[in-house]
Short mmCIF file of C-alpha atoms and ligand atoms in Angstrom, two decimals:
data_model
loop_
_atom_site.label_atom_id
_atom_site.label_comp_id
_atom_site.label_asym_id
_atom_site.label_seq_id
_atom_site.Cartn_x
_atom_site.Cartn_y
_atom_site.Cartn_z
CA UNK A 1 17.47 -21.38 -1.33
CA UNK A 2 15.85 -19.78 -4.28
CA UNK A 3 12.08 -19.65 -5.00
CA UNK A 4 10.44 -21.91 -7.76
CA UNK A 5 7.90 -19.00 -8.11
CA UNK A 6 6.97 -19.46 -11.77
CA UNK A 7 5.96 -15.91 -12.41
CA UNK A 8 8.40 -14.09 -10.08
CA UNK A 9 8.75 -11.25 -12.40
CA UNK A 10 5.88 -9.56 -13.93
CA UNK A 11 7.06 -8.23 -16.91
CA UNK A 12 3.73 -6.31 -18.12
CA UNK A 13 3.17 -3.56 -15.27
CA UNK A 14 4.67 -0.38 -16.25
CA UNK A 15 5.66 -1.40 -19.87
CA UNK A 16 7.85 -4.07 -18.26
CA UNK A 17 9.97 -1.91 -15.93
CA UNK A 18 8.72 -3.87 -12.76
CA UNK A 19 10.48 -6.59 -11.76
CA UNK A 20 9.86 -7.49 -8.41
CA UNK A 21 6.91 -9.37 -6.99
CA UNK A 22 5.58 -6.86 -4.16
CA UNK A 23 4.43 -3.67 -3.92
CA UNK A 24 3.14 -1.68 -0.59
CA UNK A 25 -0.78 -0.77 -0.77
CA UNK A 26 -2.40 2.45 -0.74
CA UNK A 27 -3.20 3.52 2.71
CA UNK A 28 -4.37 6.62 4.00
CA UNK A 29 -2.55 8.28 6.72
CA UNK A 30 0.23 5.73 5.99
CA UNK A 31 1.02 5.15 2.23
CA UNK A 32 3.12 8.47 2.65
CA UNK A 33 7.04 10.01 1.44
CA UNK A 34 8.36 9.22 5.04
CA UNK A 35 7.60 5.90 4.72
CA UNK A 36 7.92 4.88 0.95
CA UNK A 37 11.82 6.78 1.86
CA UNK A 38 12.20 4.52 4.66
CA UNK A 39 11.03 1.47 2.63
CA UNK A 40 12.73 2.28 -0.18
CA UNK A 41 15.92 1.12 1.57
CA UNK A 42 14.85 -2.31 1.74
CA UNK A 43 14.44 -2.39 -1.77
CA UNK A 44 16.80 -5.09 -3.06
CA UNK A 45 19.99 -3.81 -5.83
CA UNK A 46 18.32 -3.79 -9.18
CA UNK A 47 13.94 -4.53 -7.90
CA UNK A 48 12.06 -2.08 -9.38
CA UNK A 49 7.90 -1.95 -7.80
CA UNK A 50 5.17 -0.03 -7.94
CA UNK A 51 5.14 2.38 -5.21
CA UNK A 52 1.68 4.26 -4.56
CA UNK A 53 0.64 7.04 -2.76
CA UNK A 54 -2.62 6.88 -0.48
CA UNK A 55 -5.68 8.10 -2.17
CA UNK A 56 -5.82 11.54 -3.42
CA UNK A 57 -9.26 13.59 -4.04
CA UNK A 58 -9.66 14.89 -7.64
CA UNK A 59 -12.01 17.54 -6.86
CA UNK A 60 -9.62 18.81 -4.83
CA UNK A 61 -6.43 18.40 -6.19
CA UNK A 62 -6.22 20.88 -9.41
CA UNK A 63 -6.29 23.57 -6.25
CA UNK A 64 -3.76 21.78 -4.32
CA UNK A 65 -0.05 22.85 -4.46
CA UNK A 66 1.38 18.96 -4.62
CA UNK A 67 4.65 19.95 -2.84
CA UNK A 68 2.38 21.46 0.14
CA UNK A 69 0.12 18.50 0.58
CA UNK A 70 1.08 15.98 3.32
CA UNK A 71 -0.79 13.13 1.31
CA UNK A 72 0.77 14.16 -1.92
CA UNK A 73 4.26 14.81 -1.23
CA UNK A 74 7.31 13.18 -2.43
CA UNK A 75 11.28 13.39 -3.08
CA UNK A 76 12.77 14.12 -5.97
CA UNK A 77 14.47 10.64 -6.38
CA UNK A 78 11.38 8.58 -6.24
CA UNK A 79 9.90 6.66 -8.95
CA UNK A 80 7.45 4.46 -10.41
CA UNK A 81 5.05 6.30 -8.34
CA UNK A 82 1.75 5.49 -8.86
CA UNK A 83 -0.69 7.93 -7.07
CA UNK A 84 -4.25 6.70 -6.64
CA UNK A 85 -7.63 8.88 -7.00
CA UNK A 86 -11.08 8.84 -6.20
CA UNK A 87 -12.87 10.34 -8.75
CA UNK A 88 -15.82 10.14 -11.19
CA UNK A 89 -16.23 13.45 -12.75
CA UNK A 90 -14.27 14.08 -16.04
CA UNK A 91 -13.15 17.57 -15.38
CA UNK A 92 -11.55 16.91 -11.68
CA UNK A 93 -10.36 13.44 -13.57
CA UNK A 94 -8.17 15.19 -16.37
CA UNK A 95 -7.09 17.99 -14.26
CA UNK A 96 -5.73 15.88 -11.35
CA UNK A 97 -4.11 13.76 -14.16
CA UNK A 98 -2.65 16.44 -16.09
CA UNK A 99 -1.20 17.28 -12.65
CA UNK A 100 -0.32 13.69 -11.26
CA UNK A 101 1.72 13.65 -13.99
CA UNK A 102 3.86 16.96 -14.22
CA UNK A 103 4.58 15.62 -10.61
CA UNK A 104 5.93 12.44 -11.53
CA UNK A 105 3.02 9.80 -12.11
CA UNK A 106 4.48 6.82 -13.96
CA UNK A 107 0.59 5.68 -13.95
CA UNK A 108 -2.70 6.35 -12.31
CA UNK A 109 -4.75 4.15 -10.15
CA UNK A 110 -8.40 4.72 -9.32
CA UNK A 111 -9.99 3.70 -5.84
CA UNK A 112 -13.10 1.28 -6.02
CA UNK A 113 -12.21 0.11 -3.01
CA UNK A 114 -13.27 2.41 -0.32
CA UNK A 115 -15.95 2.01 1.90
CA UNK A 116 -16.19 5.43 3.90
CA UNK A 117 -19.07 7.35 4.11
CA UNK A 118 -17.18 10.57 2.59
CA UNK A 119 -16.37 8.48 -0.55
CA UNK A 120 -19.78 6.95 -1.02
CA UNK A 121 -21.72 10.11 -0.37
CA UNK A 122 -20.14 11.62 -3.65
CA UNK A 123 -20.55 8.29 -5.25
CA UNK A 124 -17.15 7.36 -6.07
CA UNK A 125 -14.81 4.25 -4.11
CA UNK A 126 -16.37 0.90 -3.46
CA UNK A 127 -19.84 3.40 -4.36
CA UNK A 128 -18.68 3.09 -8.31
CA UNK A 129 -18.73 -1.20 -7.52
CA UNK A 130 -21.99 -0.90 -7.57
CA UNK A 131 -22.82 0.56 -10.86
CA UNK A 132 -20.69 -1.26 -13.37
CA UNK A 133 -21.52 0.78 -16.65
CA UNK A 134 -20.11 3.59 -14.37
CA UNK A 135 -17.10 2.62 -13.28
CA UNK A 136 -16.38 1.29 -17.00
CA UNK A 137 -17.04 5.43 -18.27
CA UNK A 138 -14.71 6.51 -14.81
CA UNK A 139 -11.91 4.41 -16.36
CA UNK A 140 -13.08 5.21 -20.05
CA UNK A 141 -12.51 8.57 -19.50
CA UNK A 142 -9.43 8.63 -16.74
CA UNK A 143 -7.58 6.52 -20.06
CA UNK A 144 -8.82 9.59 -22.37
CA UNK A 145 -6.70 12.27 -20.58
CA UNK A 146 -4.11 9.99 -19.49
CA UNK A 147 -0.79 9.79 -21.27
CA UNK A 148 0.66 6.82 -18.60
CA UNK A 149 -1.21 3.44 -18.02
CA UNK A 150 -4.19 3.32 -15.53
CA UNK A 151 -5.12 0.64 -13.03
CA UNK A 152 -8.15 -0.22 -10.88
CA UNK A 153 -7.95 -0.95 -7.18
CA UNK A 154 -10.84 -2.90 -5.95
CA UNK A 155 -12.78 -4.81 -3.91
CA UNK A 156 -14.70 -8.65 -4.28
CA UNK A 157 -17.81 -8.23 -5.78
CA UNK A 158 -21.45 -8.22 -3.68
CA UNK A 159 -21.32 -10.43 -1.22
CA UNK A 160 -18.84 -11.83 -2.98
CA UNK A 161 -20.64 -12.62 -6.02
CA UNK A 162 -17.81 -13.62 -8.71
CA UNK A 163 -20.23 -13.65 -11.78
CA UNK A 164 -20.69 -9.47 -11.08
CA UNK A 165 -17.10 -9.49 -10.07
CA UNK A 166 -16.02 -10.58 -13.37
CA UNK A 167 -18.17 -8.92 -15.48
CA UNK A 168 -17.76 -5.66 -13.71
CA UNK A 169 -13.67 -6.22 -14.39
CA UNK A 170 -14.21 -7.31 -18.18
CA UNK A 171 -15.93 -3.96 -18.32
CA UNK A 172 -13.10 -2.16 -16.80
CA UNK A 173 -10.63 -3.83 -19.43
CA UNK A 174 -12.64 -2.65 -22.17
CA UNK A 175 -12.60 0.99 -20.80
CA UNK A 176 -8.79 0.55 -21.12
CA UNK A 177 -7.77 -0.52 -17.48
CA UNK A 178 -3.99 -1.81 -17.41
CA UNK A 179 -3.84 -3.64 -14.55
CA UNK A 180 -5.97 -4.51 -11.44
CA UNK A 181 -5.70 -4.97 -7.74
CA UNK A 182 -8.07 -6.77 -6.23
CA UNK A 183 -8.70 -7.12 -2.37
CA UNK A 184 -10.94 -10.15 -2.29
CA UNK A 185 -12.71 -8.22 1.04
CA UNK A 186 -16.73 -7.04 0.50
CA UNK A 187 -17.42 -3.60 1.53
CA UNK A 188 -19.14 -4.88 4.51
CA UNK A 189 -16.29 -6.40 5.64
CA UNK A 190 -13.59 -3.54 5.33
CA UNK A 191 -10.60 -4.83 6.46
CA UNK A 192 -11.61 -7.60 8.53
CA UNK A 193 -12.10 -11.41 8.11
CA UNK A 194 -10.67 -13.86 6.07
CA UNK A 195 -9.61 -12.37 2.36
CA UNK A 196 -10.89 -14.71 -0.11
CA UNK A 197 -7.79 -15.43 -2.57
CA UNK A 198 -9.80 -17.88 -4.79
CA UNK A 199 -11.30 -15.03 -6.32
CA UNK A 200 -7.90 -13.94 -7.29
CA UNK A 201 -7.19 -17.19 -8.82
CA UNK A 202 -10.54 -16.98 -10.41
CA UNK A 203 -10.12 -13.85 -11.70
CA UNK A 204 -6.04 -14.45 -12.97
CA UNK A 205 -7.59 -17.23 -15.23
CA UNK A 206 -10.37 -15.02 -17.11
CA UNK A 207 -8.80 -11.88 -17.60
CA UNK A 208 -5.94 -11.26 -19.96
CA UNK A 209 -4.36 -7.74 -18.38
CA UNK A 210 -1.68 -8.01 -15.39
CA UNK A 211 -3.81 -8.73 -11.83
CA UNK A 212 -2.53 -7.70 -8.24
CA UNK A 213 -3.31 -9.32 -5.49
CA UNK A 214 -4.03 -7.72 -1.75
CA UNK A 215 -5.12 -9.29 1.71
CA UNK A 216 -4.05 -10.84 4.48
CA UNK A 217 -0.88 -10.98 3.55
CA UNK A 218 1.50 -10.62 6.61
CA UNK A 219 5.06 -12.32 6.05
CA UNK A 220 7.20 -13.16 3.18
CA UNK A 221 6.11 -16.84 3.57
CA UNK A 222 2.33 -15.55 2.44
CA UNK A 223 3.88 -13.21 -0.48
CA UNK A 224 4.81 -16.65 -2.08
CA UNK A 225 1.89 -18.67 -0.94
CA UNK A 226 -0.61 -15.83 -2.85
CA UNK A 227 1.37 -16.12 -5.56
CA UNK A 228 1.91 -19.70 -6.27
CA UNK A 229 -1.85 -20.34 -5.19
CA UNK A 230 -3.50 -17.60 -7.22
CA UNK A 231 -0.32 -17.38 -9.90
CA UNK A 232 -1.30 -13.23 -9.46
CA UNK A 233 0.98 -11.49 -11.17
CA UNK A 234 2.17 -9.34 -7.73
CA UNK A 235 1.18 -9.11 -4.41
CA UNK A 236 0.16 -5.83 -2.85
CA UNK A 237 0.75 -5.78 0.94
CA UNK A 238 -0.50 -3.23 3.59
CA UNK A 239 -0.08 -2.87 6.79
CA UNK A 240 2.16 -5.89 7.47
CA UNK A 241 4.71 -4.23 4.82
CA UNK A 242 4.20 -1.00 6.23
CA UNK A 243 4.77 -2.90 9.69
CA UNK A 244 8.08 -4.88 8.45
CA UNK A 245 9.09 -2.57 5.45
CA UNK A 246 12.16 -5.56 5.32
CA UNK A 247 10.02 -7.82 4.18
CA UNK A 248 11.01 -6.51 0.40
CA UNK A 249 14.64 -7.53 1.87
CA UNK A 250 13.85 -10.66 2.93
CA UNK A 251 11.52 -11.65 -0.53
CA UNK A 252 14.51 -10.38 -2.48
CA UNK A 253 17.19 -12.86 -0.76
CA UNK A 254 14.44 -15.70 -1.43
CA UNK A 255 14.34 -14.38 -5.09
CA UNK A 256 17.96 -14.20 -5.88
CA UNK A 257 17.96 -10.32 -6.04
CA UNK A 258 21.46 -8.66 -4.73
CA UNK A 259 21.47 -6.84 -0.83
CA UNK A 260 19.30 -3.71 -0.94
CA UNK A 261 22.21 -0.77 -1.71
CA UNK A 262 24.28 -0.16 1.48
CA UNK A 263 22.74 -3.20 3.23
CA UNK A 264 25.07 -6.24 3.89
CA UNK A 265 24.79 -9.89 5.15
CA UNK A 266 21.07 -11.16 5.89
CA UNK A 267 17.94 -9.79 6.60
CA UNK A 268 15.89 -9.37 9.59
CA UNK A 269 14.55 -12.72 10.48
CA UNK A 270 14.48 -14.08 13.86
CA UNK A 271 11.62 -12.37 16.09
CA UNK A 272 14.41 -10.34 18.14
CA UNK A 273 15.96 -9.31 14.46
CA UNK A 274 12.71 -8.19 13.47
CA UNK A 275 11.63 -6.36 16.76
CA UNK A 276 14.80 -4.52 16.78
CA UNK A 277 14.50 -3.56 13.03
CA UNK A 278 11.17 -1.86 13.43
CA UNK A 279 12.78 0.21 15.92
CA UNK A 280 15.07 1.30 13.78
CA UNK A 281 12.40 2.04 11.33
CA UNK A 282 10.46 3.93 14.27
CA UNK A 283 13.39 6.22 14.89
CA UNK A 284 14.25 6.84 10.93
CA UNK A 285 10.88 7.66 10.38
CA UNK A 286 9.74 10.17 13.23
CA UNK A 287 12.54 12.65 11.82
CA UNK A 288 11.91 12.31 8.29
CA UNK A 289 7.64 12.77 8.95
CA UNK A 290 8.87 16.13 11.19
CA UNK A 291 10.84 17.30 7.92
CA UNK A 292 7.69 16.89 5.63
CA UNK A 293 5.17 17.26 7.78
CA UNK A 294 6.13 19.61 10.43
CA UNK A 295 6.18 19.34 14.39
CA UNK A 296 2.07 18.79 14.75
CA UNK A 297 1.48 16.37 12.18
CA UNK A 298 4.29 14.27 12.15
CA UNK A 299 3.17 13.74 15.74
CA UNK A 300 -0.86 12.46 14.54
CA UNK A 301 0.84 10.50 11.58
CA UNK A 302 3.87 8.97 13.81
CA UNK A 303 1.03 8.22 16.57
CA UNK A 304 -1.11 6.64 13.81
CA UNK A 305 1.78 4.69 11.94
CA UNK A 306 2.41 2.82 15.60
CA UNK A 307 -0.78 2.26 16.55
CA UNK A 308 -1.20 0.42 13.16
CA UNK A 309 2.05 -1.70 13.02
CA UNK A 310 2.82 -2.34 16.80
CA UNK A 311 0.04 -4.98 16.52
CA UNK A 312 2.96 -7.63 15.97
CA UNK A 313 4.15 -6.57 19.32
CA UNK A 314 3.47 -8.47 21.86
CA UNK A 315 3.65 -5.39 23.97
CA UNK A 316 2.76 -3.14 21.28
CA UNK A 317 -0.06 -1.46 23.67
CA UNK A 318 2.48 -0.49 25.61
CA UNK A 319 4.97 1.42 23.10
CA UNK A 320 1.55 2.76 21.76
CA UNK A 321 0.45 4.31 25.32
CA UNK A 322 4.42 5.81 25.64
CA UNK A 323 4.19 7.31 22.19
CA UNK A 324 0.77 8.98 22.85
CA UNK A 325 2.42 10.10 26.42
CA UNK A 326 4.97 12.24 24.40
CA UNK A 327 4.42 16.05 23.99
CA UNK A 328 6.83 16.63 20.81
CA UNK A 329 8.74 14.88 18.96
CA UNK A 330 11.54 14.87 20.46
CA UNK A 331 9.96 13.15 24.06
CA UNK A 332 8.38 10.53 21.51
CA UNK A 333 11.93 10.11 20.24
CA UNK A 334 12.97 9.42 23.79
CA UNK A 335 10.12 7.12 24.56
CA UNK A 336 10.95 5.07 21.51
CA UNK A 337 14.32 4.80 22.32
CA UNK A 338 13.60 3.70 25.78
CA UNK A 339 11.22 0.87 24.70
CA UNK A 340 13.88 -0.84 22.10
CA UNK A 341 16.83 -0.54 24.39
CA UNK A 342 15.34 -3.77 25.57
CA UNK A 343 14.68 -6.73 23.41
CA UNK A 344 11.69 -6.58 21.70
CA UNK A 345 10.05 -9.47 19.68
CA UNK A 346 7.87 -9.15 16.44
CA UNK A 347 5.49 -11.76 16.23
CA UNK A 348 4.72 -13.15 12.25
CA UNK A 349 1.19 -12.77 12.35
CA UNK A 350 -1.09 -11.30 14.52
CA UNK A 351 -5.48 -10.90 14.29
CA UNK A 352 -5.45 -7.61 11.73
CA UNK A 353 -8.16 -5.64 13.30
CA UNK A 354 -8.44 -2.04 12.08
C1 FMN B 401 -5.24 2.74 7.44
C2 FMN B 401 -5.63 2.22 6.10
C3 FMN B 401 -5.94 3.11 5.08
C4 FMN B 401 -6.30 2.64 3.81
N1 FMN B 401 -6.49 3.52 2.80
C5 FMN B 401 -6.68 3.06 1.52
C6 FMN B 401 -6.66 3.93 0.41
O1 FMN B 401 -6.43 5.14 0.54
N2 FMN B 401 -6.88 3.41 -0.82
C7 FMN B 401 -7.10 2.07 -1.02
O2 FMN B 401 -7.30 1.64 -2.15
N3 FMN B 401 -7.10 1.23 0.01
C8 FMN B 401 -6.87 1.68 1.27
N4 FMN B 401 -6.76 0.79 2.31
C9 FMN B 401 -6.87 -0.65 2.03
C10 FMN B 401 -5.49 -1.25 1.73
O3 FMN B 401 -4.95 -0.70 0.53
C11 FMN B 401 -5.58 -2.78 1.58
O4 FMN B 401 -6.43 -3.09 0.51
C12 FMN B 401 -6.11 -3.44 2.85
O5 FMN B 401 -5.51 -2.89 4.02
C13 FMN B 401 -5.84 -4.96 2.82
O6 FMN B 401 -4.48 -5.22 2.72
P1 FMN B 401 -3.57 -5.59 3.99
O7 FMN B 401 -4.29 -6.67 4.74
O8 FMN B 401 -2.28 -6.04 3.39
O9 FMN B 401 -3.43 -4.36 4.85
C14 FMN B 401 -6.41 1.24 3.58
C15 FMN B 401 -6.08 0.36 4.61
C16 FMN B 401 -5.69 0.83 5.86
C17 FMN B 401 -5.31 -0.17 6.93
#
């Protein structure tokens, strides 16, 4: 049965090219091409998203060569990517941009959202929520040397304080913002607790540019509840898309979208579907992270990805202590293999921890 989602197709993110309700967050260590390739696939006939990278220094990037750069990589047949930045500094801003864009960037996105010491000690991420004429000249001047649309990722405002939240986003419209994402989380509670999506609805009703809205979203069931109880214009979803990339499968067949290309009859949905499914996207994605990344790091980042997503596993400690057994790829191959050639359930939510 179709959705009634009234505003199932944003229409104003990317000049209208984007389509389709949900987009995969930023995520460092995660948000990378091997797994935007592998996600890609579940990308219903016709859906066109938003589809990010994880967040990318501008001080150092102007040095970087792109194609070189684990976190910055990508294949030639991706679009609408949207890379994010920290930044704050006009010169690293407009040369990363300048850059960003030769390489593809169909916008930019700049990271008030994160709460790491490295990021606050040279006073940009969630630092930049704290000053809000700031952040307003970041985007001011990010807009300047931009020739594609910029957005904002944040965070909820001090101690989740929606007067400063709103006037810190009105100022960010001003400076020429296009869109926003907001992850209704304080700083002080990273990415733990209880995401509080009234802000979102708050927000939706007082600002006039397209919003985006993030947190504890874990199934396709939640994709629509955000929506229909915030009316956000998309949903940005993290580790539980990352987790259950079919999930843009299984919103498309609720939507009315055709079959992903290639992809026929229904998704994943029963816990044993799903389970098996992410085993399939374990053993697509350990070769494609050794082509990119080569032998060492495609170990780290595989290692990383499953301790992330196996959460919805109710043995996922287990596949977790095989994988970190392996020596090389190809015994983590083997150990993968091993665990799915058993059933294996996926639960729909689990307690997101880390
Ligand atoms: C491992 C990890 C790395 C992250 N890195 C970034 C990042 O680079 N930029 C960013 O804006 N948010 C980052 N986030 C936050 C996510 O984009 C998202 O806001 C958060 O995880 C909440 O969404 P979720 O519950 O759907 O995962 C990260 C989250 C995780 C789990």
């Amino acid at each position: 049965m179709k959705s009634t989602m009234s505003a199932s197709r944003p229409s104003r993110i990317l000049q209208g090219k984007v389509n389709f309700p949900l987009t995969l967050a930023p995520m460092v260590g995660l948000t990378h091409v091997a797994l935007r390739l592998v996600m890609r696939q579940y990308l219903p006939e016709g859906a066109v998203t938003l589809w990010p990278t994880e967040m990318l220094n501008s001080r150092k990037l102007p040095f970087e060569d792109l194609s070189k750069t684990p976190e910055a990589m990508r294949h030639e047949s991706e679009t609408e990517l949207v890379p994010q930045i920290l930044g704050n500094e006009e010169t690293a801003i407009a040369a990363s941009v300048e850059k960003l864009i030769l390489w593809g960037a169909e916008a930019i996105d700049i990271n008030m959202g994160c709460p790491v010491q490295k990021a606050l000690k040279h006073n940009y991420g969630v630092a930049l929520m704290g000053d809000a004429a700031y952040a307003q000249e970041v985007v001011r001047i990010t807009v300047k040397n931009s020739s594609v649309p910029v957005s904002v990722k944040l965070r909820a405002g001090n101690q989740g304080d929606f007067t400063y939240l709103k006037n810190f986003v009105d100022g960010l419209c001003q400076a020429g913002a296009s869109w926003i994402t907001l992850h209704p989380r304080t700083a002080e509670q990273k990415r733990r607790g209880q995401a509080d999506w009234q802000q979102i609805r708050e927000l939706k009703k007082l600002i006039s540019i397209p919003l985006i809205g993030n947190g504890d979203v874990q199934t396709m069931d939640d994709v629509i509840q955000m929506k229909e109880q915030t009316a956000c214009d998309m949903v940005m979803a993290g580790r539980a898309l990352a987790a259950r990339p079919w999930m843009l499968w299984q919103l498309g067949e609720k939507l009315g979208f055709a079959n992903p290309p290639g992809k026929t009859g229904a998704p994943p949905r029963s816990m044993e579907e799903e389970g098996a499914e992410y085993g399939k996207v374990l053993l697509q994605l350990l070769p494609l992270m050794k082509k990119y990344f080569g032998e060492e790091l495609a170990q780290r980042k595989f290692r990383f990805y499953v301790k992330t997503t196996s959460v919805w596993l109710p043995f996922g400690h287990s596949l977790y202590a095989n994988v970190t057994k392996g020596k090389n790829t190809q015994e983590i191959e083997t150990a993968v293999a091993d665990f799915f050639s058993r059933t294996v359930e996926m639960t729909a939510k689990t307690e997101l921890r880390q």
